[in-house]
mmCIF file of C-alpha atoms in Angstrom:
data_model
loop_
_atom_site.group_PDB
_atom_site.id
_atom_site.type_symbol
_atom_site.label_atom_id
_atom_site.label_comp_id
_atom_site.label_asym_id
_atom_site.label_seq_id
_atom_site.Cartn_x
_atom_site.Cartn_y
_atom_site.Cartn_z
ATOM 1 C CA UNK I 1 7.759 -0.603 18.908
ATOM 2 C CA UNK I 2 4.413 0.994 18.399
ATOM 3 C CA UNK I 3 4.034 4.728 18.565
ATOM 4 C CA UNK I 4 1.948 6.274 21.293
ATOM 5 C CA UNK I 5 1.853 9.709 19.729
ATOM 6 C CA UNK I 6 -1.789 9.229 18.750
ATOM 7 C CA UNK I 7 -2.869 7.048 21.651
ATOM 8 C CA UNK I 8 -5.732 8.246 23.893
ATOM 9 C CA UNK I 9 -4.517 10.008 26.998
ATOM 10 C CA UNK I 10 -5.867 9.921 30.506
ATOM 11 C CA UNK I 11 -7.342 13.140 31.893
ATOM 12 C CA UNK I 12 -4.800 15.634 33.118
ATOM 13 C CA UNK I 13 -2.729 18.521 31.925
ATOM 14 C CA UNK I 14 -3.118 19.015 28.143
ATOM 15 C CA UNK I 15 -0.177 17.843 26.118
ATOM 16 C CA UNK I 16 1.852 20.581 24.460
ATOM 17 C CA UNK I 17 2.102 20.247 20.690
ATOM 18 C CA UNK I 18 5.050 22.623 20.910
ATOM 19 C CA UNK I 19 6.908 20.138 23.114
ATOM 20 C CA UNK I 20 6.030 17.279 20.738
ATOM 21 C CA UNK I 21 7.454 19.263 17.827
ATOM 22 C CA UNK I 22 10.604 20.198 19.731
ATOM 23 C CA UNK I 23 11.260 16.574 20.678
ATOM 24 C CA UNK I 24 10.808 15.272 17.124
ATOM 25 C CA UNK I 25 12.956 18.072 15.712
ATOM 26 C CA UNK I 26 15.685 17.450 18.286
ATOM 27 C CA UNK I 27 15.719 13.750 17.398
ATOM 28 C CA UNK I 28 16.089 14.457 13.683
ATOM 29 C CA UNK I 29 18.715 17.148 14.258
ATOM 30 C CA UNK I 30 20.869 14.808 16.344
ATOM 31 C CA UNK I 31 20.608 12.043 13.751
ATOM 32 C CA UNK I 32 21.500 14.482 10.957
ATOM 33 C CA UNK I 33 24.526 15.664 12.953
ATOM 34 C CA UNK I 34 25.905 12.152 13.129
ATOM 35 C CA UNK I 35 24.373 10.451 16.152
ATOM 36 C CA UNK I 36 23.688 6.803 15.414
ATOM 37 C CA UNK I 37 20.564 5.019 16.590
ATOM 38 C CA UNK I 38 22.787 3.157 19.055
ATOM 39 C CA UNK I 39 24.340 6.262 20.611
ATOM 40 C CA UNK I 40 21.277 8.516 20.485
ATOM 41 C CA UNK I 41 19.951 8.887 24.018
ATOM 42 C CA UNK I 42 16.775 10.206 25.565
ATOM 43 C CA UNK I 43 18.991 12.452 27.693
ATOM 44 C CA UNK I 44 20.547 14.061 24.611
ATOM 45 C CA UNK I 45 17.161 14.493 22.929
ATOM 46 C CA UNK I 46 15.686 16.083 26.050
ATOM 47 C CA UNK I 47 18.625 18.483 26.362
ATOM 48 C CA UNK I 48 18.383 19.536 22.712
ATOM 49 C CA UNK I 49 14.590 19.935 22.895
ATOM 50 C CA UNK I 50 14.733 21.892 26.154
ATOM 51 C CA UNK I 51 12.459 19.469 27.995
ATOM 52 C CA UNK I 52 12.829 16.972 30.783
ATOM 53 C CA UNK I 53 13.142 13.242 30.168
ATOM 54 C CA UNK I 54 9.788 12.735 31.870
ATOM 55 C CA UNK I 55 8.168 14.902 29.206
ATOM 56 C CA UNK I 56 9.438 12.509 26.536
ATOM 57 C CA UNK I 57 8.414 9.384 28.421
ATOM 58 C CA UNK I 58 4.888 10.756 28.877
ATOM 59 C CA UNK I 59 4.606 10.780 25.085
ATOM 60 C CA UNK I 60 6.640 7.742 24.007
ATOM 61 C CA UNK I 61 7.385 4.571 25.991
ATOM 62 C CA UNK I 62 10.985 4.499 24.802
ATOM 63 C CA UNK I 63 13.534 5.534 22.213
ATOM 64 C CA UNK I 64 12.333 3.143 19.494
ATOM 65 C CA UNK I 65 8.787 4.510 19.550
ATOM 66 C CA UNK I 66 10.124 8.066 19.369
ATOM 67 C CA UNK I 67 12.456 7.151 16.499
ATOM 68 C CA UNK I 68 9.566 5.572 14.625
ATOM 69 C CA UNK I 69 7.549 8.790 14.797
ATOM 70 C CA UNK I 70 10.568 10.954 13.946
ATOM 71 C CA UNK I 71 11.516 8.892 10.899
ATOM 72 C CA UNK I 72 7.919 8.785 9.739
ATOM 73 C CA UNK I 73 7.960 12.577 9.878
ATOM 74 C CA UNK I 74 11.089 12.531 7.779
ATOM 75 C CA UNK I 75 9.385 10.367 5.163
ATOM 76 C CA UNK I 76 6.412 12.705 4.975
ATOM 77 C CA UNK I 77 2.787 11.921 4.198
ATOM 78 C CA UNK I 78 2.153 8.679 2.357
ATOM 79 C CA UNK I 79 1.074 9.111 -1.268
ATOM 80 C CA UNK I 80 -2.584 8.477 -2.065
ATOM 81 C CA UNK I 81 -3.097 6.711 -5.399
ATOM 82 C CA UNK I 82 -6.286 7.773 -7.170
ATOM 83 C CA UNK I 83 -7.307 4.189 -7.926
ATOM 84 C CA UNK I 84 -8.259 4.842 -11.549
ATOM 85 C CA UNK I 85 -5.212 3.364 -13.307
ATOM 86 C CA UNK I 86 -2.759 0.720 -12.180
ATOM 87 C CA UNK I 87 -0.035 2.378 -14.214
ATOM 88 C CA UNK I 88 -0.682 5.877 -12.838
ATOM 89 C CA UNK I 89 -0.972 4.598 -9.275
ATOM 90 C CA UNK I 90 2.362 2.801 -9.577
ATOM 91 C CA UNK I 91 4.007 5.955 -10.930
ATOM 92 C CA UNK I 92 2.776 7.852 -7.851
ATOM 93 C CA UNK I 93 4.077 5.183 -5.485
ATOM 94 C CA UNK I 94 7.425 4.712 -7.210
ATOM 95 C CA UNK I 95 7.843 8.498 -7.313
ATOM 96 C CA UNK I 96 7.581 8.554 -3.520
ATOM 97 C CA UNK I 97 10.367 5.977 -3.040
ATOM 98 C CA UNK I 98 13.396 7.652 -1.504
ATOM 99 C CA UNK I 99 11.722 11.045 -1.754
ATOM 100 C CA UNK I 100 11.893 13.159 1.377
ATOM 101 C CA UNK I 101 10.926 16.820 1.658
ATOM 102 C CA UNK I 102 13.162 17.297 4.693
ATOM 103 C CA UNK I 103 16.782 18.026 3.669
ATOM 104 C CA UNK I 104 18.029 16.206 6.773
ATOM 105 C CA UNK I 105 16.945 12.945 5.160
ATOM 106 C CA UNK I 106 19.949 13.031 2.817
ATOM 107 C CA UNK I 107 22.208 12.777 5.882
ATOM 108 C CA UNK I 108 20.055 10.460 7.981
ATOM 109 C CA UNK I 109 18.699 7.760 5.671
ATOM 110 C CA UNK I 110 22.013 6.470 4.210
ATOM 111 C CA UNK I 111 23.432 6.203 7.730
ATOM 112 C CA UNK I 112 20.549 3.990 8.827
ATOM 113 C CA UNK I 113 21.406 1.224 6.362
ATOM 114 C CA UNK I 114 24.374 -0.296 8.263
ATOM 115 C CA UNK I 115 22.478 -0.025 11.544
ATOM 116 C CA UNK I 116 19.460 -1.768 10.042
ATOM 117 C CA UNK I 117 21.725 -4.577 8.825
ATOM 118 C CA UNK I 118 23.463 -4.976 12.201
ATOM 119 C CA UNK I 119 20.483 -4.991 14.515
ATOM 120 C CA UNK I 120 17.260 -7.049 14.348
ATOM 121 C CA UNK I 121 15.535 -4.334 16.400
ATOM 122 C CA UNK I 122 16.572 -1.603 13.983
ATOM 123 C CA UNK I 123 15.603 -3.797 11.038
ATOM 124 C CA UNK I 124 12.129 -4.081 12.556
ATOM 125 C CA UNK I 125 12.027 -0.320 13.103
ATOM 126 C CA UNK I 126 12.753 0.202 9.411
ATOM 127 C CA UNK I 127 10.119 -2.356 8.435
ATOM 128 C CA UNK I 128 7.542 -0.548 10.567
ATOM 129 C CA UNK I 129 8.259 2.652 8.648
ATOM 130 C CA UNK I 130 8.043 1.241 5.134
ATOM 131 C CA UNK I 131 5.401 -1.469 5.596
ATOM 132 C CA UNK I 132 2.386 0.868 5.104
ATOM 133 C CA UNK I 133 3.889 2.103 1.820
ATOM 134 C CA UNK I 134 4.652 -1.419 0.701
ATOM 135 C CA UNK I 135 1.084 -2.409 1.511
ATOM 136 C CA UNK I 136 -0.238 0.327 -0.799
ATOM 137 C CA UNK I 137 1.854 -0.919 -3.716
ATOM 138 C CA UNK I 138 0.855 -4.508 -3.030
ATOM 139 C CA UNK I 139 -2.822 -3.516 -3.156
ATOM 140 C CA UNK I 140 -2.381 -1.725 -6.506
ATOM 141 C CA UNK I 141 -0.669 -4.754 -8.037
ATOM 142 C CA UNK I 142 -3.315 -7.131 -6.710
ATOM 143 C CA UNK I 143 -5.976 -4.878 -8.174
ATOM 144 C CA UNK I 144 -4.251 -5.131 -11.536
ATOM 145 C CA UNK I 145 -4.193 -8.926 -11.312
ATOM 146 C CA UNK I 146 -7.868 -9.049 -10.298
ATOM 147 C CA UNK I 147 -8.894 -6.819 -13.215
ATOM 148 C CA UNK I 148 -6.934 -8.930 -15.692
ATOM 149 C CA UNK I 149 -4.593 -6.087 -16.583
ATOM 150 C CA UNK I 150 -1.614 -7.841 -15.016
ATOM 151 C CA UNK I 151 -0.594 -11.477 -15.354
ATOM 152 C CA UNK I 152 -2.433 -13.932 -13.143
ATOM 153 C CA UNK I 153 0.846 -15.618 -12.149
ATOM 154 C CA UNK I 154 2.476 -12.321 -11.128
ATOM 155 C CA UNK I 155 5.043 -12.558 -8.318
ATOM 156 C CA UNK I 156 3.879 -9.482 -6.432
ATOM 157 C CA UNK I 157 6.732 -9.312 -3.915
ATOM 158 C CA UNK I 158 9.382 -9.592 -6.635
ATOM 159 C CA UNK I 159 7.566 -6.992 -8.741
ATOM 160 C CA UNK I 160 7.608 -4.543 -5.836
ATOM 161 C CA UNK I 161 11.369 -5.032 -5.547
ATOM 162 C CA UNK I 162 11.786 -4.436 -9.290
ATOM 163 C CA UNK I 163 9.769 -1.209 -9.030
ATOM 164 C CA UNK I 164 11.326 0.263 -5.904
ATOM 165 C CA UNK I 165 14.953 -0.887 -6.128
ATOM 166 C CA UNK I 166 16.090 1.297 -9.051
ATOM 167 C CA UNK I 167 14.370 4.397 -7.651
ATOM 168 C CA UNK I 168 15.848 3.905 -4.209
ATOM 169 C CA UNK I 169 19.432 3.372 -5.353
ATOM 170 C CA UNK I 170 19.225 6.344 -7.707
ATOM 171 C CA UNK I 171 17.919 8.728 -5.048
ATOM 172 C CA UNK I 172 20.167 7.543 -2.246
ATOM 173 C CA UNK I 173 23.400 7.099 -4.194
ATOM 174 C CA UNK I 174 22.887 9.096 -7.409
ATOM 175 C CA UNK I 175 24.076 5.899 -9.059
ATOM 176 C CA UNK I 176 23.549 7.240 -12.593
ATOM 177 C CA UNK I 177 23.792 11.067 -12.579
ATOM 178 C CA UNK I 178 22.505 11.389 -16.137
ATOM 179 C CA UNK I 179 19.100 9.861 -15.392
ATOM 180 C CA UNK I 180 16.346 12.475 -15.142
ATOM 181 C CA UNK I 181 14.786 12.114 -11.685
ATOM 182 C CA UNK I 182 11.639 13.917 -12.839
ATOM 183 C CA UNK I 183 10.624 11.227 -15.330
ATOM 184 C CA UNK I 184 12.414 8.242 -13.823
ATOM 185 C CA UNK I 185 9.333 6.891 -11.954
ATOM 186 C CA UNK I 186 7.379 6.735 -15.235
ATOM 187 C CA UNK I 187 10.255 5.065 -17.060
ATOM 188 C CA UNK I 188 10.682 2.441 -14.342
ATOM 189 C CA UNK I 189 6.968 1.655 -14.175
ATOM 190 C CA UNK I 190 6.555 1.456 -17.962
ATOM 191 C CA UNK I 191 9.549 -0.856 -18.342
ATOM 192 C CA UNK I 192 8.385 -3.179 -15.560
ATOM 193 C CA UNK I 193 4.806 -3.157 -16.871
ATOM 194 C CA UNK I 194 6.072 -4.345 -20.243
ATOM 195 C CA UNK I 195 7.005 -7.584 -18.550
ATOM 196 C CA UNK I 196 4.021 -8.094 -16.249
ATOM 197 C CA UNK I 197 1.038 -7.048 -18.355
ATOM 198 C CA UNK I 198 -1.365 -9.673 -19.624
ATOM 199 C CA UNK I 199 -0.400 -10.643 -23.160
#
């Protein structure tokens, strides 16, 4: 399920960035309109993008690789923690959880949850999308442990769940409408840090 969008190409006709964009946009549009991962087809994507199927297969080996690139686009650029403060870096990373600049994400992401739970392949697709972001948070927490700022016996995987879970459920489900989304990342991080700082 690896993307080939950035893989080296053999000599030949230059690849059209316009076609790449049209294919990604068509994929996201179809998902936002209600197509499931199961029912979404290369044929439908090609028709919406105005390209032939061969054009898609020259860029991606199959639907999963294309979906991976499309959903990564939906998530946007990964945040880049400054590295100066564990607390500030965690606020940046938690603030990015469930945050998507593309309005189609509000229709697409909640619909992926049942598909991820039903299919091992779709679960792996989801993991491939979020793993780089999880790795960043893991590195920040390990840095805090190494510097002595965080407890030496810190359960890093559980701490990541404590940090990301509340933000994700609030942004996806608006679970508590009265919570201020603008300051929620700071509040989550500060409350979790109260329990994991070195005493």
